[in-house]
CSV table of C-alpha atoms in Angstrom, one decimal:
chain,number,residue,atom,x,y,z
O,2,MET,CA,0.0,0.0,0.0
O,3,THR,CA,1.4,3.4,-1.0
O,4,PRO,CA,1.3,6.3,1.5
O,5,THR,CA,-1.4,8.0,-0.6
O,6,GLN,CA,-3.8,5.0,-0.4
O,7,PRO,CA,-6.4,5.0,2.4
O,8,PRO,CA,-6.3,1.8,4.6
O,9,GLU,CA,-8.7,-1.0,3.7
O,10,SER,CA,-10.8,-0.3,6.8
O,11,MET,CA,-11.2,3.3,5.8
O,12,ARG,CA,-12.3,2.4,2.3
O,13,ALA,CA,-14.8,-0.1,3.7
O,14,GLY,CA,-16.1,2.4,6.1
O,15,ILE,CA,-16.6,5.0,3.4
O,16,ALA,CA,-18.4,2.4,1.2
O,17,ALA,CA,-20.7,1.3,4.0
O,18,LEU,CA,-21.5,4.8,5.1
O,19,SER,CA,-22.2,5.7,1.5
O,20,SER,CA,-24.6,2.8,1.1
O,21,TYR,CA,-26.6,3.7,4.2
O,22,THR,CA,-26.6,7.4,3.2
O,23,ILE,CA,-28.1,6.5,-0.2
O,24,TRP,CA,-30.8,4.2,1.4
O,25,GLY,CA,-31.5,7.0,4.0
O,26,LEU,CA,-31.9,9.7,1.4
O,27,SER,CA,-33.7,7.5,-1.2
O,28,PRO,CA,-37.2,8.9,-0.2
O,29,ILE,CA,-36.1,12.2,-1.9
O,30,PHE,CA,-35.6,10.2,-5.2
O,31,TYR,CA,-38.8,8.3,-4.9
O,32,LYS,CA,-40.8,11.4,-4.1
O,33,LEU,CA,-39.8,12.6,-7.6
O,34,LEU,CA,-41.5,9.5,-8.9
O,35,GLY,CA,-44.8,10.5,-7.4
O,36,PHE,CA,-46.4,10.6,-10.8
O,37,ALA,CA,-46.4,6.8,-10.9
O,38,SER,CA,-48.0,4.2,-8.6
O,39,ALA,CA,-46.0,2.1,-6.3
O,40,THR,CA,-46.7,-1.0,-8.4
O,41,GLU,CA,-45.4,0.7,-11.6
O,42,ILE,CA,-42.3,1.9,-9.9
O,43,VAL,CA,-41.5,-1.6,-8.5
O,44,LEU,CA,-42.0,-3.2,-11.9
O,45,HIS,CA,-39.5,-0.7,-13.4
O,46,ARG,CA,-37.2,-1.1,-10.4
O,47,ALA,CA,-37.0,-4.9,-11.1
O,48,LEU,CA,-36.7,-4.5,-14.8
O,49,TRP,CA,-33.8,-1.9,-14.8
O,50,SER,CA,-31.9,-3.6,-12.0
O,51,VAL,CA,-31.3,-6.6,-14.3
O,52,PRO,CA,-29.0,-4.8,-16.9
O,53,THR,CA,-27.3,-2.9,-14.1
O,54,LEU,CA,-26.5,-6.2,-12.3
O,55,LEU,CA,-25.5,-7.9,-15.6
O,56,LEU,CA,-22.8,-5.1,-16.0
O,57,VAL,CA,-21.7,-5.8,-12.4
O,58,ILE,CA,-21.4,-9.5,-13.0
O,59,TRP,CA,-19.6,-9.0,-16.3
O,60,ALA,CA,-17.1,-6.7,-14.6
O,61,GLY,CA,-16.5,-9.2,-11.8
O,62,LYS,CA,-16.5,-12.2,-14.2
O,63,ASN,CA,-18.9,-14.1,-12.0
O,64,TRP,CA,-20.7,-16.0,-14.7
O,65,THR,CA,-19.8,-19.4,-13.3
O,66,ALA,CA,-21.4,-18.5,-10.0
O,67,VAL,CA,-24.6,-17.4,-11.9
O,68,VAL,CA,-24.7,-20.7,-13.8
O,69,ASN,CA,-24.2,-22.7,-10.6
O,70,ALA,CA,-27.1,-20.8,-8.9
O,71,LEU,CA,-29.4,-21.4,-11.9
O,72,THR,CA,-28.7,-25.1,-11.9
O,73,LYS,CA,-29.5,-25.8,-8.3
O,74,PRO,CA,-33.2,-26.3,-7.7
O,75,LYS,CA,-32.9,-25.7,-3.9
O,76,VAL,CA,-31.1,-22.4,-4.4
O,77,LEU,CA,-33.6,-21.3,-7.0
O,78,GLY,CA,-36.5,-22.2,-4.8
O,79,LEU,CA,-35.0,-20.1,-1.9
O,80,LEU,CA,-34.2,-17.2,-4.2
O,81,LEU,CA,-37.8,-17.3,-5.5
O,82,LEU,CA,-39.0,-16.9,-1.9
O,83,THR,CA,-36.5,-14.0,-1.2
O,84,ALA,CA,-37.5,-12.4,-4.5
O,85,ILE,CA,-41.1,-12.3,-3.3
O,86,LEU,CA,-40.1,-10.9,0.1
O,87,ILE,CA,-37.9,-8.1,-1.4
O,88,ALA,CA,-40.5,-7.2,-4.0
O,89,ALA,CA,-43.1,-6.8,-1.2
O,90,ASN,CA,-40.6,-4.8,0.8
O,91,TRP,CA,-39.9,-2.5,-2.2
O,92,TRP,CA,-43.6,-2.0,-2.9
O,93,THR,CA,-44.4,-1.2,0.8
O,94,PHE,CA,-41.4,1.3,1.0
O,95,ILE,CA,-42.5,3.1,-2.2
O,96,PHE,CA,-46.1,3.1,-1.2
O,97,ALA,CA,-45.3,4.7,2.1
O,98,VAL,CA,-43.1,7.3,0.5
O,99,ASN,CA,-45.8,8.2,-2.0
O,100,GLU,CA,-48.4,8.4,0.7
O,101,GLY,CA,-46.3,10.8,2.8
O,102,ARG,CA,-45.5,8.2,5.5
O,103,VAL,CA,-41.7,8.3,5.5
O,104,LEU,CA,-41.8,8.6,9.3
O,105,GLU,CA,-43.3,5.1,9.4
O,106,VAL,CA,-40.6,3.9,7.0
O,107,SER,CA,-38.0,5.3,9.4
O,108,LEU,CA,-39.6,3.5,12.4
O,109,GLY,CA,-39.6,0.2,10.5
O,110,TYR,CA,-35.9,0.4,9.8
O,111,PHE,CA,-35.1,1.4,13.4
O,112,ILE,CA,-37.0,-1.6,14.5
O,113,ASN,CA,-35.3,-3.9,12.0
O,114,PRO,CA,-32.0,-4.6,14.0
O,115,LEU,CA,-34.0,-5.2,17.1
O,116,MET,CA,-36.1,-7.7,15.2
O,117,ASN,CA,-32.9,-9.4,14.2
O,118,VAL,CA,-32.1,-9.8,17.9
O,119,ALA,CA,-35.6,-11.4,18.4
O,120,VAL,CA,-34.8,-13.9,15.5
O,121,GLY,CA,-31.6,-14.8,17.2
O,122,LEU,CA,-33.5,-15.6,20.4
O,123,LEU,CA,-36.4,-17.5,18.7
O,124,VAL,CA,-34.6,-19.3,15.9
O,125,PHE,CA,-31.0,-19.7,17.0
O,126,ARG,CA,-31.7,-19.9,20.7
O,127,GLU,CA,-29.0,-17.3,21.4
O,128,LYS,CA,-28.4,-16.1,24.9
O,129,LEU,CA,-29.3,-12.4,24.7
O,130,GLY,CA,-27.9,-11.0,27.9
O,131,PRO,CA,-29.4,-8.0,29.9
O,132,TRP,CA,-28.6,-5.3,27.3
O,133,ARG,CA,-30.3,-7.1,24.4
O,134,ILE,CA,-33.3,-8.1,26.6
O,135,ALA,CA,-33.7,-4.5,27.5
O,136,ALA,CA,-33.4,-3.5,23.8
O,137,ILE,CA,-36.3,-5.8,22.8
O,138,ALA,CA,-38.4,-4.8,25.8
O,139,LEU,CA,-38.0,-1.0,25.1
O,140,ALA,CA,-38.9,-1.5,21.4
O,141,LEU,CA,-42.0,-3.5,22.4
O,142,ILE,CA,-43.0,-0.7,24.7
O,143,GLY,CA,-42.6,1.8,21.9
O,144,VAL,CA,-44.8,-0.2,19.6
O,145,ILE,CA,-47.5,-0.6,22.3
O,146,ASN,CA,-47.3,3.2,22.9
O,147,GLN,CA,-47.9,3.7,19.2
O,148,VAL,CA,-51.0,1.6,19.3
O,149,VAL,CA,-52.4,3.2,22.5
O,150,SER,CA,-51.4,6.8,21.9
O,151,VAL,CA,-51.5,7.2,18.2
O,152,GLY,CA,-54.5,4.9,17.8
O,153,HIS,CA,-53.2,2.3,15.3
O,154,LEU,CA,-50.7,-0.4,14.9
O,155,PRO,CA,-47.7,0.8,12.7
O,156,VAL,CA,-48.5,-1.8,10.1
O,157,LEU,CA,-46.2,-0.4,7.4
O,158,ALA,CA,-43.3,-0.1,9.8
O,159,LEU,CA,-43.7,-3.6,11.1
O,160,PHE,CA,-44.1,-5.1,7.7
O,161,LEU,CA,-40.9,-3.4,6.4
O,162,ALA,CA,-39.1,-4.7,9.5
O,163,VAL,CA,-40.5,-8.2,9.3
O,164,SER,CA,-40.1,-8.6,5.5
O,165,PHE,CA,-36.5,-7.4,5.5
O,166,THR,CA,-35.5,-9.5,8.6
O,167,ALA,CA,-37.0,-12.6,6.9
O,168,TYR,CA,-35.2,-11.7,3.7
O,169,GLY,CA,-31.9,-11.3,5.4
O,170,TYR,CA,-32.3,-14.5,7.4
O,171,ILE,CA,-33.1,-16.6,4.4
O,172,ARG,CA,-30.4,-15.0,2.3
O,173,LYS,CA,-27.9,-16.0,4.9
O,174,THR,CA,-28.8,-19.7,4.4
O,175,ILE,CA,-28.2,-19.6,0.7
O,176,ALA,CA,-24.6,-20.3,-0.3
O,177,VAL,CA,-24.5,-17.7,-3.2
O,178,ASP,CA,-22.6,-14.4,-3.7
O,179,GLY,CA,-24.8,-11.4,-2.8
O,180,ARG,CA,-24.6,-9.9,-6.3
O,181,VAL,CA,-25.4,-13.2,-8.0
O,182,GLY,CA,-28.3,-13.8,-5.7
O,183,MET,CA,-29.7,-10.4,-6.3
O,184,LEU,CA,-29.4,-10.9,-10.1
O,185,VAL,CA,-31.4,-14.1,-9.9
O,186,GLU,CA,-34.0,-12.4,-7.7
O,187,THR,CA,-34.4,-9.5,-10.0
O,188,VAL,CA,-34.6,-11.7,-13.1
O,189,ILE,CA,-37.4,-13.7,-11.3
O,190,ILE,CA,-39.3,-10.4,-10.6
O,191,ALA,CA,-38.4,-8.8,-13.9
O,192,ILE,CA,-40.0,-11.6,-16.1
O,193,PRO,CA,-43.6,-11.0,-14.9
O,194,SER,CA,-42.8,-7.3,-14.6
O,195,MET,CA,-42.1,-7.0,-18.3
O,196,ILE,CA,-45.4,-8.7,-19.1
O,197,ALA,CA,-47.2,-6.4,-16.6
O,198,LEU,CA,-45.6,-3.3,-18.0
O,199,GLY,CA,-46.5,-4.3,-21.5
O,200,PHE,CA,-50.2,-4.7,-20.4
O,201,VAL,CA,-50.0,-1.3,-18.5
O,202,THR,CA,-48.6,0.4,-21.6
O,203,ALA,CA,-51.1,-1.1,-23.9
O,204,GLN,CA,-53.9,0.3,-21.6
O,205,GLY,CA,-52.3,3.7,-21.8
O,206,GLN,CA,-51.8,3.8,-18.0
O,207,GLY,CA,-48.0,3.7,-17.9
O,208,HIS,CA,-45.7,6.8,-17.6
O,209,PHE,CA,-42.5,5.6,-19.3
O,210,ASN,CA,-43.6,7.3,-22.6
O,211,ASP,CA,-44.6,10.6,-21.0
O,212,GLY,CA,-41.3,12.2,-21.8
O,213,TRP,CA,-37.6,12.0,-21.3
O,214,TRP,CA,-37.8,13.0,-17.6
O,215,PRO,CA,-40.2,10.4,-16.4
O,216,ALA,CA,-38.5,7.7,-18.5
O,217,THR,CA,-35.1,8.7,-17.0
O,218,LEU,CA,-36.3,8.6,-13.5
O,219,LEU,CA,-37.9,5.2,-14.0
O,220,ILE,CA,-34.6,3.8,-15.6
O,221,LEU,CA,-32.6,5.2,-12.7
O,222,THR,CA,-34.6,3.0,-10.2
O,223,GLY,CA,-32.2,0.2,-11.4
O,224,PRO,CA,-28.9,1.9,-10.4
O,225,MET,CA,-30.6,3.3,-7.3
O,226,THR,CA,-31.4,-0.3,-6.2
O,227,VAL,CA,-28.0,-1.8,-7.1
O,228,ALA,CA,-25.5,0.9,-6.1
O,229,PRO,CA,-26.1,0.9,-2.4
O,230,LEU,CA,-26.1,-2.9,-2.3
O,231,LEU,CA,-22.7,-3.0,-3.9
O,232,LEU,CA,-21.3,-0.4,-1.6
O,233,PHE,CA,-22.7,-2.3,1.4
O,234,ILE,CA,-21.0,-5.6,0.2
O,235,ILE,CA,-17.7,-3.7,-0.1
O,236,GLY,CA,-18.2,-2.3,3.4
O,237,ALA,CA,-19.3,-5.5,5.0
O,238,ARG,CA,-16.2,-7.3,3.8
O,239,GLY,CA,-13.8,-4.8,5.5
O,240,LEU,CA,-15.7,-3.9,8.8
O,241,ASN,CA,-16.4,-5.8,11.9
O,242,MET,CA,-20.0,-6.5,12.9
O,243,ALA,CA,-20.1,-3.9,15.7
O,244,THR,CA,-19.1,-1.0,13.4
O,245,LEU,CA,-21.5,-2.2,10.6
O,246,GLY,CA,-24.3,-2.6,13.2
O,247,ILE,CA,-23.9,1.0,14.4
O,248,LEU,CA,-23.6,2.4,10.8
O,249,GLN,CA,-27.0,0.8,9.9
O,250,PHE,CA,-28.7,3.5,12.1
O,251,VAL,CA,-27.6,6.1,9.5
O,252,ALA,CA,-30.3,5.1,7.0
O,253,PRO,CA,-33.4,5.4,9.3
O,254,SER,CA,-32.0,8.5,10.9
O,255,LEU,CA,-31.8,10.2,7.4
O,256,GLN,CA,-35.3,8.9,6.6
O,257,PHE,CA,-36.5,10.4,9.8
O,258,ALA,CA,-34.9,13.7,8.8
O,259,CYS,CA,-36.6,13.5,5.4
O,260,ALA,CA,-40.0,12.9,7.0
O,261,VAL,CA,-39.5,16.0,9.2
O,262,ALA,CA,-38.3,18.1,6.2
O,263,TYR,CA,-41.4,17.1,4.2
O,264,GLY,CA,-43.6,18.3,7.0
O,265,GLU,CA,-45.0,15.0,8.2
O,266,ALA,CA,-46.8,15.2,11.6
O,267,PHE,CA,-44.5,14.4,14.5
O,268,THR,CA,-46.7,14.5,17.6
O,269,PRO,CA,-45.6,14.0,21.3
O,270,ALA,CA,-47.0,10.4,21.0
O,271,HIS,CA,-44.6,9.8,18.1
O,272,ALA,CA,-41.8,11.3,20.2
O,273,VAL,CA,-42.5,8.8,23.0
O,274,THR,CA,-42.6,5.9,20.5
O,275,PHE,CA,-39.3,6.9,18.9
O,276,GLY,CA,-37.8,7.6,22.3
O,277,PHE,CA,-38.4,4.0,23.4
O,278,ILE,CA,-37.1,2.7,20.1
O,279,TRP,CA,-34.0,4.8,20.3
O,280,ALA,CA,-33.4,3.8,23.9
O,281,GLY,CA,-33.6,0.2,22.7
O,282,LEU,CA,-31.1,0.8,20.0
O,283,ALA,CA,-28.8,2.4,22.5
O,284,CYS,CA,-28.9,-0.8,24.6
O,285,PHE,CA,-28.4,-2.8,21.4
O,286,THR,CA,-25.3,-0.7,20.5
O,287,VAL,CA,-23.9,-1.2,24.0
O,288,SER,CA,-24.4,-4.9,23.6
O,289,MET,CA,-22.6,-5.0,20.3
O,290,LEU,CA,-19.6,-2.9,21.6
O,291,ARG,CA,-19.3,-5.2,24.6
O,292,ARG,CA,-19.3,-8.3,22.5
O,293,ALA,CA,-16.7,-6.8,20.1
O,294,LYS,CA,-14.5,-5.9,23.0
O,295,LYS,CA,-14.7,-9.4,24.4
O,296,GLU,CA,-13.9,-10.9,20.9
O,297,VAL,CA,-10.8,-8.7,20.6
O,298,ALA,CA,-9.7,-9.6,24.2
O,299,ALA,CA,-10.1,-13.3,23.4
């Protein structure tokens, strides 16, 4: 390494931070697509992610891994399931943004890491320790407060958290490169998407032919989907789990800022809900740092 080159950990940190920043600010981009329905945007998102990912696979010369994934029925079956989960997650996210409910999106992704802890307890029978137990308890109190004080269950937030947690859990069980897996998933979604878009266009209900600006925005949904994922993969390879776990709070924090900037209602009841969630995340962060310190000491 020459003196002018940043260390590997710094490059990884910049990549991971960039990925979470893009995810966090993505509501701004999808607000520009308010002329289209959530369904049409998801169809284009899947369609234009395919050529973007094909370029990535071509650059990385990963064609053998793609062939291996396509010739294993079990892998294909699991990727079909994850494709359905991520498509549902995309649709819910875009629907929430278009409906002016970015605050609920933020809440969902704040809950997500705590839901991962719950999966560790229920599925892997992990010993949580007092800090993680406190994290789950505080998050649960926050959700209960949302139901009692605001008057409704945060369905969109919980669905985003559950679907993404399930997606991440299943993807971890599939022995396939992240880029290859996402290519197969998007191809699975893109095939029916092309048929659906053809039908929508024939009915005169699509927006791709409304001019160069709508068409450009719809095409950019592909790179907007793929770019943060690639940056995340680069970051994940060079950072420890504690650092990566703390950085994941960047995205929902920026989404929260976007919601406030767009003038969404933030009542005292919302403040209490987020307060409990943030307190839970603080406990979760302490737990991660303590575990990382023990691993280094060992």
